[in-house]
């Protein structure tokens, strides 16, 4: 498959995942960062058969991913193709795989999360002029 044809509509962005440069995270583990609006980090992770994420991944704002190919192992649980996995804020994990895996995921940018909390706090403050 070749490059995508340009679309004249300026509101659409399209990318072929495998044409986005991969960042090596550790032995057998790569990540491709996808374009987003900045408040959400969007990515694709590929892990080769027998690999383990090189460190424990902590998530202040949580993390979500969808298993696109292969199988990922989280602790004793195995998640195959078509599984949606969500880690709540304040959790951590260290995925591994026997078969290899491709994950499509996202998590909120911590600074964007803080800004949203501050905005919500301002919106809910008592307005003295309203009595």
JSON list of C-alpha atoms in Angstrom, two decimals, residues 7-130:
[
{"chain": "A", "resi": 7, "resn": "UNK", "atom": "CA", "xyz": [-7.43, 15.37, 0.67]},
{"chain": "A", "resi": 8, "resn": "UNK", "atom": "CA", "xyz": [-8.34, 18.94, -0.13]},
{"chain": "A", "resi": 9, "resn": "UNK", "atom": "CA", "xyz": [-10.40, 19.34, 3.03]},
{"chain": "A", "resi": 10, "resn": "UNK", "atom": "CA", "xyz": [-8.20, 21.01, 5.65]},
{"chain": "A", "resi": 11, "resn": "UNK", "atom": "CA", "xyz": [-10.14, 19.48, 8.55]},
{"chain": "A", "resi": 12, "resn": "UNK", "atom": "CA", "xyz": [-9.02, 15.92, 7.82]},
{"chain": "A", "resi": 13, "resn": "UNK", "atom": "CA", "xyz": [-5.71, 14.32, 8.75]},
{"chain": "A", "resi": 14, "resn": "UNK", "atom": "CA", "xyz": [-4.93, 10.78, 7.67]},
{"chain": "A", "resi": 15, "resn": "UNK", "atom": "CA", "xyz": [-1.78, 8.75, 8.33]},
{"chain": "A", "resi": 16, "resn": "UNK", "atom": "CA", "xyz": [-0.56, 5.30, 7.46]},
{"chain": "A", "resi": 17, "resn": "UNK", "atom": "CA", "xyz": [0.56, 3.97, 10.84]},
{"chain": "A", "resi": 18, "resn": "UNK", "atom": "CA", "xyz": [3.55, 2.05, 9.50]},
{"chain": "A", "resi": 19, "resn": "UNK", "atom": "CA", "xyz": [4.89, 5.19, 7.80]},
{"chain": "A", "resi": 20, "resn": "UNK", "atom": "CA", "xyz": [5.08, 7.10, 11.10]},
{"chain": "A", "resi": 21, "resn": "UNK", "atom": "CA", "xyz": [8.59, 6.85, 12.55]},
{"chain": "A", "resi": 22, "resn": "UNK", "atom": "CA", "xyz": [8.78, 4.37, 15.44]},
{"chain": "A", "resi": 23, "resn": "UNK", "atom": "CA", "xyz": [10.54, 5.31, 18.67]},
{"chain": "A", "resi": 24, "resn": "UNK", "atom": "CA", "xyz": [12.45, 2.42, 20.26]},
{"chain": "A", "resi": 25, "resn": "UNK", "atom": "CA", "xyz": [11.40, 2.19, 23.90]},
{"chain": "A", "resi": 26, "resn": "UNK", "atom": "CA", "xyz": [13.34, -0.97, 24.75]},
{"chain": "A", "resi": 27, "resn": "UNK", "atom": "CA", "xyz": [14.29, -4.36, 23.35]},
{"chain": "A", "resi": 28, "resn": "UNK", "atom": "CA", "xyz": [11.45, -5.40, 21.03]},
{"chain": "A", "resi": 29, "resn": "UNK", "atom": "CA", "xyz": [9.22, -2.46, 22.02]},
{"chain": "A", "resi": 30, "resn": "UNK", "atom": "CA", "xyz": [8.40, 0.56, 19.86]},
{"chain": "A", "resi": 31, "resn": "UNK", "atom": "CA", "xyz": [5.87, 3.39, 20.00]},
{"chain": "A", "resi": 32, "resn": "UNK", "atom": "CA", "xyz": [4.48, 5.59, 17.25]},
{"chain": "A", "resi": 33, "resn": "UNK", "atom": "CA", "xyz": [2.96, 8.88, 18.42]},
{"chain": "A", "resi": 34, "resn": "UNK", "atom": "CA", "xyz": [-0.09, 9.93, 16.42]},
{"chain": "A", "resi": 35, "resn": "UNK", "atom": "CA", "xyz": [-1.31, 13.47, 15.88]},
{"chain": "A", "resi": 36, "resn": "UNK", "atom": "CA", "xyz": [-3.85, 14.76, 18.39]},
{"chain": "A", "resi": 37, "resn": "UNK", "atom": "CA", "xyz": [-5.17, 18.00, 19.80]},
{"chain": "A", "resi": 38, "resn": "UNK", "atom": "CA", "xyz": [-2.61, 18.05, 22.62]},
{"chain": "A", "resi": 39, "resn": "UNK", "atom": "CA", "xyz": [-4.95, 17.21, 25.49]},
{"chain": "A", "resi": 40, "resn": "UNK", "atom": "CA", "xyz": [-4.85, 13.50, 24.63]},
{"chain": "A", "resi": 41, "resn": "UNK", "atom": "CA", "xyz": [-1.76, 11.46, 23.81]},
{"chain": "A", "resi": 42, "resn": "UNK", "atom": "CA", "xyz": [-2.56, 8.94, 21.06]},
{"chain": "A", "resi": 43, "resn": "UNK", "atom": "CA", "xyz": [-0.15, 6.16, 20.15]},
{"chain": "A", "resi": 44, "resn": "UNK", "atom": "CA", "xyz": [0.46, 2.74, 18.66]},
{"chain": "A", "resi": 45, "resn": "UNK", "atom": "CA", "xyz": [2.75, 0.31, 20.48]},
{"chain": "A", "resi": 46, "resn": "UNK", "atom": "CA", "xyz": [4.32, -2.73, 18.84]},
{"chain": "A", "resi": 47, "resn": "UNK", "atom": "CA", "xyz": [5.96, -5.43, 20.93]},
{"chain": "A", "resi": 48, "resn": "UNK", "atom": "CA", "xyz": [7.87, -8.34, 19.40]},
{"chain": "A", "resi": 49, "resn": "UNK", "atom": "CA", "xyz": [7.24, -11.93, 20.54]},
{"chain": "A", "resi": 50, "resn": "UNK", "atom": "CA", "xyz": [8.76, -12.61, 23.96]},
{"chain": "A", "resi": 51, "resn": "UNK", "atom": "CA", "xyz": [9.25, -8.93, 24.84]},
{"chain": "A", "resi": 52, "resn": "UNK", "atom": "CA", "xyz": [8.42, -7.06, 28.05]},
{"chain": "A", "resi": 53, "resn": "UNK", "atom": "CA", "xyz": [7.88, -3.30, 28.38]},
{"chain": "A", "resi": 54, "resn": "UNK", "atom": "CA", "xyz": [11.22, -2.06, 29.75]},
{"chain": "A", "resi": 55, "resn": "UNK", "atom": "CA", "xyz": [9.78, -0.35, 32.84]},
{"chain": "A", "resi": 56, "resn": "UNK", "atom": "CA", "xyz": [6.65, -0.09, 34.99]},
{"chain": "A", "resi": 57, "resn": "UNK", "atom": "CA", "xyz": [4.27, 2.33, 33.29]},
{"chain": "A", "resi": 58, "resn": "UNK", "atom": "CA", "xyz": [2.60, 4.71, 35.79]},
{"chain": "A", "resi": 59, "resn": "UNK", "atom": "CA", "xyz": [-0.58, 6.55, 34.80]},
{"chain": "A", "resi": 60, "resn": "UNK", "atom": "CA", "xyz": [-1.65, 9.63, 36.73]},
{"chain": "A", "resi": 61, "resn": "UNK", "atom": "CA", "xyz": [-4.55, 10.13, 34.33]},
{"chain": "A", "resi": 62, "resn": "UNK", "atom": "CA", "xyz": [-5.19, 6.51, 33.39]},
{"chain": "A", "resi": 63, "resn": "UNK", "atom": "CA", "xyz": [-4.62, 4.74, 30.10]},
{"chain": "A", "resi": 64, "resn": "UNK", "atom": "CA", "xyz": [-6.78, 3.04, 27.49]},
{"chain": "A", "resi": 65, "resn": "UNK", "atom": "CA", "xyz": [-5.76, 0.68, 24.72]},
{"chain": "A", "resi": 66, "resn": "UNK", "atom": "CA", "xyz": [-7.26, -1.65, 22.14]},
{"chain": "A", "resi": 67, "resn": "UNK", "atom": "CA", "xyz": [-5.49, -4.84, 21.06]},
{"chain": "A", "resi": 68, "resn": "UNK", "atom": "CA", "xyz": [-5.25, -4.67, 17.26]},
{"chain": "A", "resi": 69, "resn": "UNK", "atom": "CA", "xyz": [-3.09, -7.76, 16.71]},
{"chain": "A", "resi": 70, "resn": "UNK", "atom": "CA", "xyz": [-1.55, -10.52, 18.82]},
{"chain": "A", "resi": 71, "resn": "UNK", "atom": "CA", "xyz": [-1.91, -10.83, 22.57]},
{"chain": "A", "resi": 72, "resn": "UNK", "atom": "CA", "xyz": [-0.74, -8.74, 25.53]},
{"chain": "A", "resi": 73, "resn": "UNK", "atom": "CA", "xyz": [-0.22, -10.10, 29.04]},
{"chain": "A", "resi": 74, "resn": "UNK", "atom": "CA", "xyz": [-0.94, -7.90, 32.07]},
{"chain": "A", "resi": 75, "resn": "UNK", "atom": "CA", "xyz": [-0.09, -9.76, 35.27]},
{"chain": "A", "resi": 76, "resn": "UNK", "atom": "CA", "xyz": [-1.87, -13.10, 34.86]},
{"chain": "A", "resi": 77, "resn": "UNK", "atom": "CA", "xyz": [-4.50, -11.81, 32.42]},
{"chain": "A", "resi": 78, "resn": "UNK", "atom": "CA", "xyz": [-4.15, -12.29, 28.66]},
{"chain": "A", "resi": 79, "resn": "UNK", "atom": "CA", "xyz": [-5.90, -9.95, 26.24]},
{"chain": "A", "resi": 80, "resn": "UNK", "atom": "CA", "xyz": [-6.25, -10.86, 22.58]},
{"chain": "A", "resi": 81, "resn": "UNK", "atom": "CA", "xyz": [-7.37, -9.17, 19.38]},
{"chain": "A", "resi": 82, "resn": "UNK", "atom": "CA", "xyz": [-10.44, -7.03, 19.86]},
{"chain": "A", "resi": 83, "resn": "UNK", "atom": "CA", "xyz": [-9.98, -6.45, 23.60]},
{"chain": "A", "resi": 84, "resn": "UNK", "atom": "CA", "xyz": [-10.32, -2.94, 25.04]},
{"chain": "A", "resi": 85, "resn": "UNK", "atom": "CA", "xyz": [-8.29, -2.45, 28.23]},
{"chain": "A", "resi": 86, "resn": "UNK", "atom": "CA", "xyz": [-8.63, 0.51, 30.61]},
{"chain": "A", "resi": 87, "resn": "UNK", "atom": "CA", "xyz": [-6.34, 1.41, 33.50]},
{"chain": "A", "resi": 88, "resn": "UNK", "atom": "CA", "xyz": [-7.85, 3.85, 36.00]},
{"chain": "A", "resi": 89, "resn": "UNK", "atom": "CA", "xyz": [-6.00, 7.01, 37.08]},
{"chain": "A", "resi": 90, "resn": "UNK", "atom": "CA", "xyz": [-3.24, 6.28, 39.58]},
{"chain": "A", "resi": 91, "resn": "UNK", "atom": "CA", "xyz": [-2.58, 2.74, 38.32]},
{"chain": "A", "resi": 92, "resn": "UNK", "atom": "CA", "xyz": [0.52, 1.18, 36.83]},
{"chain": "A", "resi": 93, "resn": "UNK", "atom": "CA", "xyz": [1.37, -1.88, 34.75]},
{"chain": "A", "resi": 94, "resn": "UNK", "atom": "CA", "xyz": [4.17, -3.59, 32.84]},
{"chain": "A", "resi": 95, "resn": "UNK", "atom": "CA", "xyz": [2.86, -5.38, 29.75]},
{"chain": "A", "resi": 96, "resn": "UNK", "atom": "CA", "xyz": [4.55, -8.32, 28.10]},
{"chain": "A", "resi": 97, "resn": "UNK", "atom": "CA", "xyz": [3.76, -10.66, 25.22]},
{"chain": "A", "resi": 98, "resn": "UNK", "atom": "CA", "xyz": [4.57, -14.18, 24.13]},
{"chain": "A", "resi": 99, "resn": "UNK", "atom": "CA", "xyz": [3.14, -13.84, 20.62]},
{"chain": "A", "resi": 100, "resn": "UNK", "atom": "CA", "xyz": [3.84, -10.20, 19.78]},
{"chain": "A", "resi": 101, "resn": "UNK", "atom": "CA", "xyz": [1.20, -7.47, 19.97]},
{"chain": "A", "resi": 102, "resn": "UNK", "atom": "CA", "xyz": [0.06, -4.20, 18.45]},
{"chain": "A", "resi": 103, "resn": "UNK", "atom": "CA", "xyz": [-1.87, -1.83, 20.71]},
{"chain": "A", "resi": 104, "resn": "UNK", "atom": "CA", "xyz": [-3.73, 1.36, 19.77]},
{"chain": "A", "resi": 105, "resn": "UNK", "atom": "CA", "xyz": [-4.06, 3.54, 22.82]},
{"chain": "A", "resi": 106, "resn": "UNK", "atom": "CA", "xyz": [-4.51, 6.91, 24.40]},
{"chain": "A", "resi": 107, "resn": "UNK", "atom": "CA", "xyz": [-4.17, 8.71, 27.68]},
{"chain": "A", "resi": 108, "resn": "UNK", "atom": "CA", "xyz": [-4.93, 12.23, 28.83]},
{"chain": "A", "resi": 109, "resn": "UNK", "atom": "CA", "xyz": [-2.07, 14.68, 29.02]},
{"chain": "A", "resi": 110, "resn": "UNK", "atom": "CA", "xyz": [-1.53, 15.40, 32.75]},
{"chain": "A", "resi": 111, "resn": "UNK", "atom": "CA", "xyz": [-1.26, 19.18, 32.21]},
{"chain": "A", "resi": 112, "resn": "UNK", "atom": "CA", "xyz": [-4.52, 19.18, 30.22]},
{"chain": "A", "resi": 113, "resn": "UNK", "atom": "CA", "xyz": [-6.19, 17.18, 33.01]},
{"chain": "A", "resi": 114, "resn": "UNK", "atom": "CA", "xyz": [-5.04, 19.72, 35.62]},
{"chain": "A", "resi": 115, "resn": "UNK", "atom": "CA", "xyz": [-6.31, 22.62, 33.50]},
{"chain": "A", "resi": 116, "resn": "UNK", "atom": "CA", "xyz": [-9.71, 20.90, 33.12]},
{"chain": "A", "resi": 117, "resn": "UNK", "atom": "CA", "xyz": [-9.95, 20.37, 36.90]},
{"chain": "A", "resi": 118, "resn": "UNK", "atom": "CA", "xyz": [-9.08, 24.02, 37.56]},
{"chain": "A", "resi": 119, "resn": "UNK", "atom": "CA", "xyz": [-11.68, 25.19, 35.03]},
{"chain": "A", "resi": 120, "resn": "UNK", "atom": "CA", "xyz": [-14.33, 22.97, 36.63]},
{"chain": "A", "resi": 121, "resn": "UNK", "atom": "CA", "xyz": [-13.43, 24.29, 40.06]},
{"chain": "A", "resi": 122, "resn": "UNK", "atom": "CA", "xyz": [-13.80, 27.91, 38.89]},
{"chain": "A", "resi": 123, "resn": "UNK", "atom": "CA", "xyz": [-17.14, 27.10, 37.25]},
{"chain": "A", "resi": 124, "resn": "UNK", "atom": "CA", "xyz": [-18.54, 25.66, 40.50]},
{"chain": "A", "resi": 125, "resn": "UNK", "atom": "CA", "xyz": [-17.47, 28.43, 42.87]},
{"chain": "A", "resi": 126, "resn": "UNK", "atom": "CA", "xyz": [-20.21, 30.37, 44.59]},
{"chain": "A", "resi": 127, "resn": "UNK", "atom": "CA", "xyz": [-20.92, 33.66, 42.84]},
{"chain": "A", "resi": 128, "resn": "UNK", "atom": "CA", "xyz": [-21.65, 36.24, 45.57]},
{"chain": "A", "resi": 129, "resn": "UNK", "atom": "CA", "xyz": [-23.32, 38.60, 43.11]},
{"chain": "A", "resi": 130, "resn": "UNK", "atom": "CA", "xyz": [-26.08, 36.04, 42.62]}
]
